[in-house]
XYZ file of C-alpha atoms in Angstrom:
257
model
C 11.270 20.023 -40.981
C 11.755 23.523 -42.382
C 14.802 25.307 -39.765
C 17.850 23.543 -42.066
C 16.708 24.377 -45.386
C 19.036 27.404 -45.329
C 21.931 25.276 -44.288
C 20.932 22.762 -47.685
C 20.407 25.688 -49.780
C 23.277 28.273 -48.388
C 26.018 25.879 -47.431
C 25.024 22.976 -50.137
C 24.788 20.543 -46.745
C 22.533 17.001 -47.458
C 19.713 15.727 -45.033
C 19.430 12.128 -45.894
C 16.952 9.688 -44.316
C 16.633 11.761 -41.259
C 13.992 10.479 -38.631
C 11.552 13.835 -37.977
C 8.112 13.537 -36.002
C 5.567 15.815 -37.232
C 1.536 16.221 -36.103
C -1.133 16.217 -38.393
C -4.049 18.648 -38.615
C -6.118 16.306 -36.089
C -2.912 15.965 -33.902
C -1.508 12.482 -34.527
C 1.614 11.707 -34.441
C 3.395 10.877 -37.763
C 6.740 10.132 -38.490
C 8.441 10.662 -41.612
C 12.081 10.142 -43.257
C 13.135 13.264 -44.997
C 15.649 14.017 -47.860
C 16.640 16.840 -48.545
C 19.463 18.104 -51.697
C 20.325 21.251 -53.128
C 18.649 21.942 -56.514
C 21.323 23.547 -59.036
C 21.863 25.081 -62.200
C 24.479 23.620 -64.995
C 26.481 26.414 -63.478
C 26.505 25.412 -60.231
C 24.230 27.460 -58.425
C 21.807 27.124 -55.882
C 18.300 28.026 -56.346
C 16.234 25.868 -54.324
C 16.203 22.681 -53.068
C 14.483 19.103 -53.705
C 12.680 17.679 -50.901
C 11.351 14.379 -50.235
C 9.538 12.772 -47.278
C 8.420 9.337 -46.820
C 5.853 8.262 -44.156
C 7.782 5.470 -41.978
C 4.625 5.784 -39.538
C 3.439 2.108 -39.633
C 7.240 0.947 -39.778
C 8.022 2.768 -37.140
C 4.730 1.940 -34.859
C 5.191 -1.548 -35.125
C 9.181 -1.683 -34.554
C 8.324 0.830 -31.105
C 5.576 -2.213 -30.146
C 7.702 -5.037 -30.367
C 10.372 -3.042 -28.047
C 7.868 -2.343 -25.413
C 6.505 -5.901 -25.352
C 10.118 -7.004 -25.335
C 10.789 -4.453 -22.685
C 7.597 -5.825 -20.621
C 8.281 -9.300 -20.758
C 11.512 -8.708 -19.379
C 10.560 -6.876 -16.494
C 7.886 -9.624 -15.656
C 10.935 -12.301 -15.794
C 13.119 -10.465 -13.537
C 10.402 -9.166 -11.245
C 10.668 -10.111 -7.828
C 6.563 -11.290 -7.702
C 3.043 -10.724 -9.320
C 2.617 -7.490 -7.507
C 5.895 -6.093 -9.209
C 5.713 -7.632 -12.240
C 2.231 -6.290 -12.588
C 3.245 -2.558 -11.406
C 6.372 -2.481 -13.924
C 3.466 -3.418 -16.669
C 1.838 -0.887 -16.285
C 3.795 2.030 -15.894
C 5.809 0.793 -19.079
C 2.452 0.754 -20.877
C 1.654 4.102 -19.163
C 4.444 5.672 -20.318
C 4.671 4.487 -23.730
C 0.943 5.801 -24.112
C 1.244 8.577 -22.324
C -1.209 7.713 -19.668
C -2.061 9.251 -16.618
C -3.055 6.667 -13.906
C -3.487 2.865 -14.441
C -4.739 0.056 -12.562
C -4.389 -4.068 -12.789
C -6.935 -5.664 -10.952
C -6.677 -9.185 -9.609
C -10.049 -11.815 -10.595
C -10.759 -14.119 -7.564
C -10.057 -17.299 -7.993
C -13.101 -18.707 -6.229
C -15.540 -15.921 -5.856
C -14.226 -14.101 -9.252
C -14.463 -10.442 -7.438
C -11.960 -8.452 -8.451
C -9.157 -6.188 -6.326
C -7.167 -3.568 -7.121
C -3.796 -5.521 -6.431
C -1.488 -2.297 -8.125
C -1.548 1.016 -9.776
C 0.105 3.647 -11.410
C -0.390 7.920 -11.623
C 1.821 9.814 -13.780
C 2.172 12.974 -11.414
C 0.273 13.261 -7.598
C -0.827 16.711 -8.408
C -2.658 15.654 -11.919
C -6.390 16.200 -11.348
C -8.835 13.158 -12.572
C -12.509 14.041 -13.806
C -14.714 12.801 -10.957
C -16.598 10.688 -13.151
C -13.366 8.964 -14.472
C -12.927 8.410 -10.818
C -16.336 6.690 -10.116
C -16.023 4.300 -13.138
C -12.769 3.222 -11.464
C -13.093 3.022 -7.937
C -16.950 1.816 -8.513
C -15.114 -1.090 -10.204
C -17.571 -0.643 -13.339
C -15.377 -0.623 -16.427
C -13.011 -3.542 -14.658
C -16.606 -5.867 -14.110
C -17.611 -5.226 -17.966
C -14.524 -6.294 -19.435
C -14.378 -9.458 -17.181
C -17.805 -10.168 -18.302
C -17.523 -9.789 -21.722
C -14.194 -11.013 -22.162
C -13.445 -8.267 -24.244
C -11.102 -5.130 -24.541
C -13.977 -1.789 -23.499
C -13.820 1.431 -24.336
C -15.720 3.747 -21.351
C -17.822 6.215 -23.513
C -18.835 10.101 -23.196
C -15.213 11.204 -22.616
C -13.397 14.355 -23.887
C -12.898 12.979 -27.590
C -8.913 13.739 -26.858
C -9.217 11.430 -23.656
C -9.517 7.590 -23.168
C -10.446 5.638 -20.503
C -10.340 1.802 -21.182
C -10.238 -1.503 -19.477
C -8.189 -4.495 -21.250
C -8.239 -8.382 -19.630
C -5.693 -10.961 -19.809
C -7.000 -13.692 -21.397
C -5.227 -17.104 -20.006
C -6.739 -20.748 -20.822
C -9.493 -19.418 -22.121
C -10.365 -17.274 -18.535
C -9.995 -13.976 -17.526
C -7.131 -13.817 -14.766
C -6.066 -10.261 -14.568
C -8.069 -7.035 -15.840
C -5.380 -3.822 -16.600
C -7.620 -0.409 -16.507
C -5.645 2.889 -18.209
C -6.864 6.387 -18.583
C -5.299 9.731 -20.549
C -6.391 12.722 -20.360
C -4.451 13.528 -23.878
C -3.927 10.732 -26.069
C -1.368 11.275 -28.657
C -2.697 8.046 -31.100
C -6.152 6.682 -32.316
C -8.442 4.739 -30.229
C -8.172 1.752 -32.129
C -4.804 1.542 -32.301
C -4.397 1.768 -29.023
C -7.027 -0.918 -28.592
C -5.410 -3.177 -30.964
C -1.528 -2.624 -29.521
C -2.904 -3.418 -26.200
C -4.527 -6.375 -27.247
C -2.068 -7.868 -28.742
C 0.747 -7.074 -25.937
C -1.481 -8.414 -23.342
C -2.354 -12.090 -25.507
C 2.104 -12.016 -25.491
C 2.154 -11.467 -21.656
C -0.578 -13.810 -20.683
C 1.722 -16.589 -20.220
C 4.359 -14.749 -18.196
C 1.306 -13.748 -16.206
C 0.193 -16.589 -15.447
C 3.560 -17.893 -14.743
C 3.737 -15.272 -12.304
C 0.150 -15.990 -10.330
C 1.305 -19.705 -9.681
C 4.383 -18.980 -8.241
C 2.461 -16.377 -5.581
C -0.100 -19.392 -5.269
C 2.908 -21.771 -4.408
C 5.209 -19.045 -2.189
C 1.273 -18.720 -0.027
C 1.323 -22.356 0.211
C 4.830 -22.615 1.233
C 4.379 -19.480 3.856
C 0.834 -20.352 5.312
C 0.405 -23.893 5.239
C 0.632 -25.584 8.660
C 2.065 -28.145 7.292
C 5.915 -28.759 7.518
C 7.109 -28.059 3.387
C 10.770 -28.627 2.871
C 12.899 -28.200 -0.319
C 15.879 -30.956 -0.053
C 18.713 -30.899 -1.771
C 20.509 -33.759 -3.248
C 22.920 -33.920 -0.832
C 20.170 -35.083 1.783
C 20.125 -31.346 3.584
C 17.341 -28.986 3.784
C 17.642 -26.185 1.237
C 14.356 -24.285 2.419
C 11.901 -24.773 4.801
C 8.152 -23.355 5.713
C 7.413 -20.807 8.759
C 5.563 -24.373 10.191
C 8.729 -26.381 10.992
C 10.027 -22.991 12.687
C 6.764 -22.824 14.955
C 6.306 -26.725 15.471
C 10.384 -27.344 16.525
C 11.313 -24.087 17.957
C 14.185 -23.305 15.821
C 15.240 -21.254 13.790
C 15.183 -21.293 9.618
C 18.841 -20.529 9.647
C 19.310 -23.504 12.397
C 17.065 -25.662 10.470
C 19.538 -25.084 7.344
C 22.752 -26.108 9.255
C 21.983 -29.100 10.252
């Protein structure tokens, strides 16, 4: 903010609108657009300079969320299944947060237990409080947000740390539970609450989306019965593992003819 006020003042140069990121005396992050023009005399003459910042941090907040849940939504499209899609989540939401390790957890569909299905950790060599640990791997904060429903907050943490458990909320039932911890957070809690609630009600869908076509690929790969996708042309396009085991032949001889 301060190092080109000699160029304004020396060299008459203009800052207009520029983009700067500055910390507060709590440490969160603020971004401001600054202005900046020489202040002169009638004659001509530099003796200061006229300075002007404007807070853009709300503008600029929401314009960064919309990108990552652009930038998420994508990556569940194009990902190959559930378990990528779900990994790419959550290192994009890591890294936007500055997180250190993540976890999505996968709710049972008959039993409702939940499994680690993927997870994410910034560096190998960062070291995790062992209690942080226990609430993970004990599966505690994961179980109270699939009971409640509800984004939770894990409490008696470092106040600069978070540790937090968010579901995904489809047809009115939990389906997946994403679990994030940082050891330095660089925004308020309940920003980073509300930011990850609302990302998670626009992935839901895609989610979803994604869960049924892992049901359907199972189906297709361990069902003994013979599945075949036929094209309009009358010839088999696809078929399951069964018609291989059953007929002796191979998928690629199956295809041809």
């Amino acid at each position: 903010v301060m190092d080109d006020n000699s160029l304004v003042m020396d060299k008459g140069e203009i800052v207009t609108n520029r983009r700067d990121f500055i910390k507060d005396y709590l440490g969160k992050k603020e971004v401001i657009l600054l202005t900046k023009v020489p202040f002169k005399t009638k004659e001509g003459d530099v003796i200061g300079l006229v300075g002007i910042a404007r807070n853009i941090t709300e503008n600029y907040e929401f314009e960064q969320e919309q990108k990552l849940i652009s930038k998420v939504i994508d990556s569940l499209s194009a990902s190959k299944n559930l378990k990528q899609g779900l990994s790419d989540t959550i290192q994009t939401i890591s890294e936007y947060f500055n997180f250190d390790f993540a976890q999505a957890w996968e709710v049972g569909m008959i039993d409702g237990d939940l499994k680690e299905l993927v997870s994410y950790k910034k560096q190998e060599n960062v070291s995790i409080d062992p209690e942080i640990i226990n609430a993970i791997s004990s599966k505690k904060l994961p179980k109270t947000v699939l009971e409640s429903q509800n984004s939770e907050i894990s409490p008696g943490l470092e106040s600069s740390s978070i540790l937090m458990g968010v579901p995904i909320i489809f047809d009115k039932k939990v389906i997946q539970v994403l679990t994030f911890y940082g050891k330095n957070r660089d925004r308020e809690v309940d920003v980073i609450k509300d930011v990850l609630n609302r990302l998670c009600l626009q992935i839901s869908s895609d989610i979803q989306r994604k869960i049924t076509e892992s049901q359907l690929n199972n189906l297709f790969k361990y069902s003994p019965n013979l599945i075949a996708v036929i094209g309009m042309d009358g010839y088999m396009k696809k078929v399951s593992p069964s018609f291989t085991k059953i007929f002796g032949y191979s998928e690629e001889e199956l295809l041809t003819t």
